[in-house]
Coordinates of C-alpha atoms in Angstrom, one line a residue:
Chain A
M251 CA -23.3 -26.6 -15.1
N252 CA -20.1 -25.3 -13.5
E253 CA -18.8 -24.5 -17.0
T254 CA -21.8 -22.4 -17.7
I255 CA -21.5 -20.4 -14.5
G256 CA -17.7 -20.1 -15.0
I257 CA -18.1 -18.7 -18.5
S258 CA -20.8 -16.2 -17.5
L259 CA -18.5 -15.1 -14.6
I260 CA -15.7 -14.6 -17.1
V261 CA -18.0 -12.5 -19.3
I262 CA -19.2 -10.4 -16.3
G263 CA -15.5 -9.9 -15.3
L264 CA -14.6 -8.8 -18.8
V265 CA -17.5 -6.2 -18.8
F266 CA -16.3 -4.8 -15.5
D267 CA -12.7 -4.7 -16.8
F268 CA -13.9 -2.8 -19.8
L269 CA -15.9 -0.3 -17.8
G270 CA -12.9 0.3 -15.5
C271 CA -10.7 1.1 -18.6
L272 CA -13.5 3.4 -19.9
G273 CA -13.5 5.2 -16.6
L274 CA -9.7 5.6 -16.9
V275 CA -10.3 7.6 -20.1
R276 CA -13.4 9.5 -19.1
F277 CA -12.6 10.7 -15.5
P278 CA -11.0 14.1 -15.1
D279 CA -8.0 13.6 -12.8
V280 CA -5.5 11.1 -11.2
Y281 CA -7.6 10.3 -8.1
T282 CA -10.9 9.7 -9.8
R283 CA -9.1 7.6 -12.4
L284 CA -7.6 5.5 -9.7
Q285 CA -11.0 4.9 -8.3
A286 CA -12.2 3.5 -11.5
S287 CA -9.2 1.3 -12.1
A288 CA -8.8 0.1 -8.5
K289 CA -12.4 -1.0 -8.1
C290 CA -13.7 -2.2 -11.5
V291 CA -10.5 -3.8 -12.5
T292 CA -10.1 -5.6 -9.2
L293 CA -13.6 -7.0 -9.3
G294 CA -13.4 -7.8 -13.0
T295 CA -10.1 -9.7 -12.7
C296 CA -11.4 -11.5 -9.6
G297 CA -14.5 -12.5 -11.6
I298 CA -12.4 -13.8 -14.5
L299 CA -10.1 -15.8 -12.1
F300 CA -13.1 -17.3 -10.2
G301 CA -14.7 -18.2 -13.4
L302 CA -11.6 -19.9 -14.5
F303 CA -11.5 -21.8 -11.2
L304 CA -15.1 -23.0 -11.7
F305 CA -14.3 -23.9 -15.3
K306 CA -11.2 -25.9 -14.4
G307 CA -12.3 -27.3 -11.0
F308 CA -9.7 -28.5 -8.4
S309 CA -6.9 -28.9 -10.9
A310 CA -3.4 -27.3 -11.0
T311 CA -4.7 -24.3 -13.0
G312 CA -7.8 -23.9 -10.9
M313 CA -5.9 -23.8 -7.6
K314 CA -3.4 -21.2 -9.0
A315 CA -6.4 -19.1 -10.1
L316 CA -7.7 -19.1 -6.5
L317 CA -4.3 -18.2 -5.1
C318 CA -4.0 -15.3 -7.6
L319 CA -7.5 -14.1 -6.6
A320 CA -6.4 -13.9 -2.9
F321 CA -3.2 -12.0 -3.7
I322 CA -5.0 -9.5 -6.1
L323 CA -7.6 -8.8 -3.4
L324 CA -4.8 -8.1 -0.9
T325 CA -2.4 -6.1 -3.1
A326 CA -4.6 -4.0 -5.5
P327 CA -6.0 -1.7 -2.8
V328 CA -2.5 -1.2 -1.4
S329 CA -1.1 -0.1 -4.8
A330 CA -4.0 2.2 -5.4
H331 CA -3.4 3.8 -2.0
V332 CA 0.3 4.3 -2.6
L333 CA -0.2 5.7 -6.1
A334 CA -2.8 8.2 -4.7
R335 CA -0.5 9.3 -1.8
G336 CA 2.5 9.5 -4.0
A337 CA 0.7 11.6 -6.6
Y338 CA -0.6 14.0 -3.9
R339 CA 2.7 14.3 -2.2
S340 CA 4.5 15.1 -5.4
G341 CA 2.1 18.0 -6.2
V342 CA -0.6 16.6 -8.5
K343 CA -3.6 18.8 -7.8
P344 CA -7.2 17.3 -7.8
C345 CA -9.4 18.5 -10.6
K346 CA -11.5 21.7 -10.5
D347 CA -14.8 19.9 -9.6
T348 CA -13.3 18.9 -6.3
V349 CA -15.7 20.1 -3.5
I350 CA -13.6 19.8 -0.4
D351 CA -9.8 19.2 -0.1
Q352 CA -9.0 18.5 3.5
Y353 CA -6.0 16.4 2.7
G354 CA -4.4 19.3 0.9
E355 CA -5.1 21.6 3.8
S356 CA -3.5 19.1 6.2
I357 CA -0.2 18.7 4.4
N358 CA 0.2 22.4 3.5
K359 CA 0.1 23.4 7.2
Chain B
M74 CA 3.9 -20.1 19.7
V75 CA 0.4 -20.6 18.3
S76 CA 0.8 -17.7 15.9
K77 CA 4.2 -19.1 14.7
I78 CA 2.5 -22.4 13.9
L79 CA -0.3 -20.5 12.1
I80 CA 2.3 -18.7 9.9
F81 CA 3.9 -22.0 9.1
M82 CA 0.5 -23.5 8.1
L83 CA -0.2 -20.4 6.0
W84 CA 3.0 -20.7 4.0
F85 CA 2.5 -24.5 3.7
L86 CA -1.0 -23.9 2.3
V87 CA 0.3 -21.4 -0.3
W88 CA 3.0 -24.0 -1.3
L89 CA 0.4 -26.7 -1.6
L90 CA -1.9 -24.6 -3.7
L91 CA 1.0 -23.7 -6.0
S92 CA 2.1 -27.3 -6.4
W93 CA -1.3 -28.8 -6.8
P94 CA -2.1 -31.8 -7.1
P95 CA -0.4 -32.8 -3.8
R96 CA 2.3 -35.6 -3.9
I97 CA 4.6 -37.0 -1.2
S98 CA 7.6 -35.2 -2.7
S99 CA 5.9 -31.8 -2.8
F100 CA 4.7 -32.3 0.8
I101 CA 8.3 -32.9 2.0
T102 CA 9.8 -30.1 0.0
G103 CA 6.9 -27.8 1.1
A104 CA 7.3 -28.6 4.7
L105 CA 11.1 -27.8 4.6
V106 CA 10.7 -24.6 2.6
S107 CA 7.8 -23.2 4.6
A108 CA 9.6 -24.1 7.9
F109 CA 12.7 -22.1 6.6
V110 CA 10.6 -19.2 5.4
S111 CA 8.5 -19.0 8.5
F112 CA 11.7 -19.1 10.6
M113 CA 13.0 -16.1 8.6
T114 CA 9.9 -14.0 8.6
M115 CA 8.7 -14.8 12.1
D116 CA 10.2 -11.7 13.7
I117 CA 8.5 -9.4 11.1
L118 CA 5.1 -11.0 11.1
V119 CA 4.6 -12.1 14.8
K120 CA 4.1 -9.2 17.2
D121 CA 3.0 -9.3 20.8
R122 CA -0.7 -9.5 20.9
P123 CA -3.2 -8.8 23.7
S124 CA -4.2 -12.1 25.2
G125 CA -7.6 -13.2 26.3
R126 CA -9.5 -12.5 23.1
S127 CA -12.5 -14.6 22.5
P128 CA -12.5 -17.2 19.7
L129 CA -15.8 -15.7 18.5
R130 CA -13.7 -13.2 16.5
Y131 CA -13.2 -15.8 13.8
L132 CA -16.9 -15.9 13.3
W133 CA -17.0 -12.1 13.1
F134 CA -14.2 -12.2 10.5
V135 CA -16.3 -14.5 8.3
Y136 CA -19.3 -12.1 8.8
Y137 CA -16.9 -9.2 7.8
I138 CA -15.9 -11.0 4.6
I139 CA -19.5 -11.5 3.6
I140 CA -20.4 -7.9 4.3
F141 CA -17.3 -6.8 2.5
L142 CA -18.0 -8.8 -0.7
W143 CA -21.5 -7.5 -0.8
E144 CA -20.4 -3.8 -0.4
C145 CA -17.7 -4.4 -3.0
L146 CA -20.2 -5.6 -5.5
K147 CA -22.5 -2.6 -4.9
A148 CA -19.5 -0.3 -5.2
N149 CA -18.6 -1.7 -8.5
I150 CA -22.1 -1.4 -10.0
D151 CA -22.2 2.2 -8.7
V152 CA -18.8 3.2 -10.3
A153 CA -19.8 1.4 -13.5
W154 CA -23.0 3.4 -13.6
R155 CA -21.1 6.7 -13.1
V156 CA -18.7 5.7 -15.9
L157 CA -21.5 5.0 -18.3
H158 CA -23.6 8.0 -17.5
P159 CA -23.3 10.6 -20.2
K160 CA -23.1 13.6 -17.8
L161 CA -20.4 11.9 -15.5
P162 CA -22.1 12.6 -12.2
I163 CA -19.1 13.0 -9.8
R164 CA -18.4 15.3 -6.9
P165 CA -14.9 14.4 -5.9
A166 CA -13.4 15.5 -2.6
T167 CA -10.6 14.5 -0.2
I168 CA -12.0 14.3 3.4
K169 CA -10.7 13.5 6.8
I170 CA -12.5 10.9 8.9
R171 CA -11.9 9.7 12.4
T172 CA -11.2 6.1 13.3
D173 CA -11.1 4.2 16.6
L174 CA -8.9 1.4 15.5
K175 CA -5.4 1.3 16.9
S176 CA -3.7 -1.9 15.8
D177 CA -1.7 -2.0 12.5
I178 CA -3.6 -5.0 11.1
G179 CA -7.0 -3.5 11.9
L180 CA -6.0 -0.2 10.2
T181 CA -4.7 -2.1 7.2
F182 CA -7.9 -4.1 6.8
L183 CA -10.0 -0.9 7.2
A184 CA -7.9 1.0 4.6
N185 CA -8.0 -1.8 2.1
S186 CA -11.8 -2.2 2.5
I187 CA -12.3 1.6 2.1
T188 CA -10.3 1.4 -1.2
L189 CA -12.4 -1.4 -2.5
T190 CA -15.8 0.0 -1.6
P191 CA -18.3 2.8 -2.7
G192 CA -16.3 5.5 -4.4
T193 CA -13.7 5.9 -1.8
T194 CA -9.9 5.5 -1.8
T195 CA -7.6 5.8 1.2
I196 CA -4.9 8.4 0.6
D197 CA -3.1 8.6 4.0
V198 CA -3.4 7.3 7.6
D199 CA -2.5 9.5 10.6
K200 CA -2.0 6.9 13.2
Q201 CA -1.1 9.2 16.1
N202 CA -4.3 11.2 16.0
G203 CA -6.5 8.4 14.6
Y204 CA -7.5 10.0 11.3
I205 CA -7.8 8.5 7.8
Y206 CA -7.7 10.8 4.7
I207 CA -9.9 9.4 1.9
H208 CA -10.7 10.5 -1.6
V209 CA -14.5 10.3 -2.3
L210 CA -15.8 10.0 -5.9
F211 CA -19.3 11.3 -5.0
L212 CA -19.6 13.3 -1.8
K213 CA -23.2 13.2 -0.5
E214 CA -24.7 16.3 1.1
G215 CA -24.1 16.3 4.9
C216 CA -21.2 13.9 4.7
P217 CA -18.9 13.6 6.7
D218 CA -21.2 14.5 9.6
H219 CA -20.1 16.6 12.6
D220 CA -18.4 13.6 14.1
M221 CA -16.3 13.2 11.0
R222 CA -17.5 9.7 10.1
L223 CA -19.0 8.1 7.0
P224 CA -21.8 5.5 7.3
V225 CA -20.0 2.7 5.4
V226 CA -16.7 3.2 7.1
S227 CA -18.3 3.0 10.6
K228 CA -20.0 -0.2 9.6
F229 CA -16.7 -1.9 8.7
E230 CA -15.1 -0.3 11.8
R231 CA -17.6 -1.8 14.1
I232 CA -17.0 -5.3 12.9
L233 CA -13.2 -5.0 12.6
K234 CA -13.0 -3.7 16.2
K235 CA -14.6 -7.0 17.3
V236 CA -12.1 -9.0 15.2
F237 CA -8.8 -7.4 15.9
E238 CA -9.0 -5.5 19.1

């Protein structure tokens, strides 16, 4: 039973990872691409790790998967934020479709 | 003192999970190592905190995690739908929103939650004036409202305020 749920979670995680990478190709600029990678890849990888935990149970591998899950949840958003801020500060402009750009106004004052 | 012991317990837990299954030898080594590490990192991690906060905040934190996971799942399905849609329905924008949170850890949690939920990424935090700059993947009409707030962010903010302040 646990193995079935584990494998289906791994498959769902793989689908989300794939969609995140597809977003990386399809979206127009740095910031929207970061959105796709930060969200889909985080949930996808967490899904894979949790599936691995269900698959392996409370063994050495399973516990390490849980630990990795916690660290990914804590660090992935931080890295996405730092990449977005660094890109903006070094002059990468948002794409033409951007409706409002209040951050640009605030740092150009 | 209590928060120092909590930090020691946290490092010890990480050690135990890394060296699973637990044995006597890994217990002893882990206790020594985490005592050393918590002694070294104490000054960075432990700050003076306001006293007299109710223990109910731990319950609020559990509630926050449940809400957060649910929002995270919805966000991912939303972004996945936008990626797969042939017309790529996005209206990106960087907007400025107001926040009432003051403490470092509260702001960190809020910024992280914003990054992981519906089409928003934190770009910068202006702590003095209480503003957060976020990048939105799909800006709805009439958002942010005249008070410079987004519905999802206010929802997180209300819970985090009970937990950390």
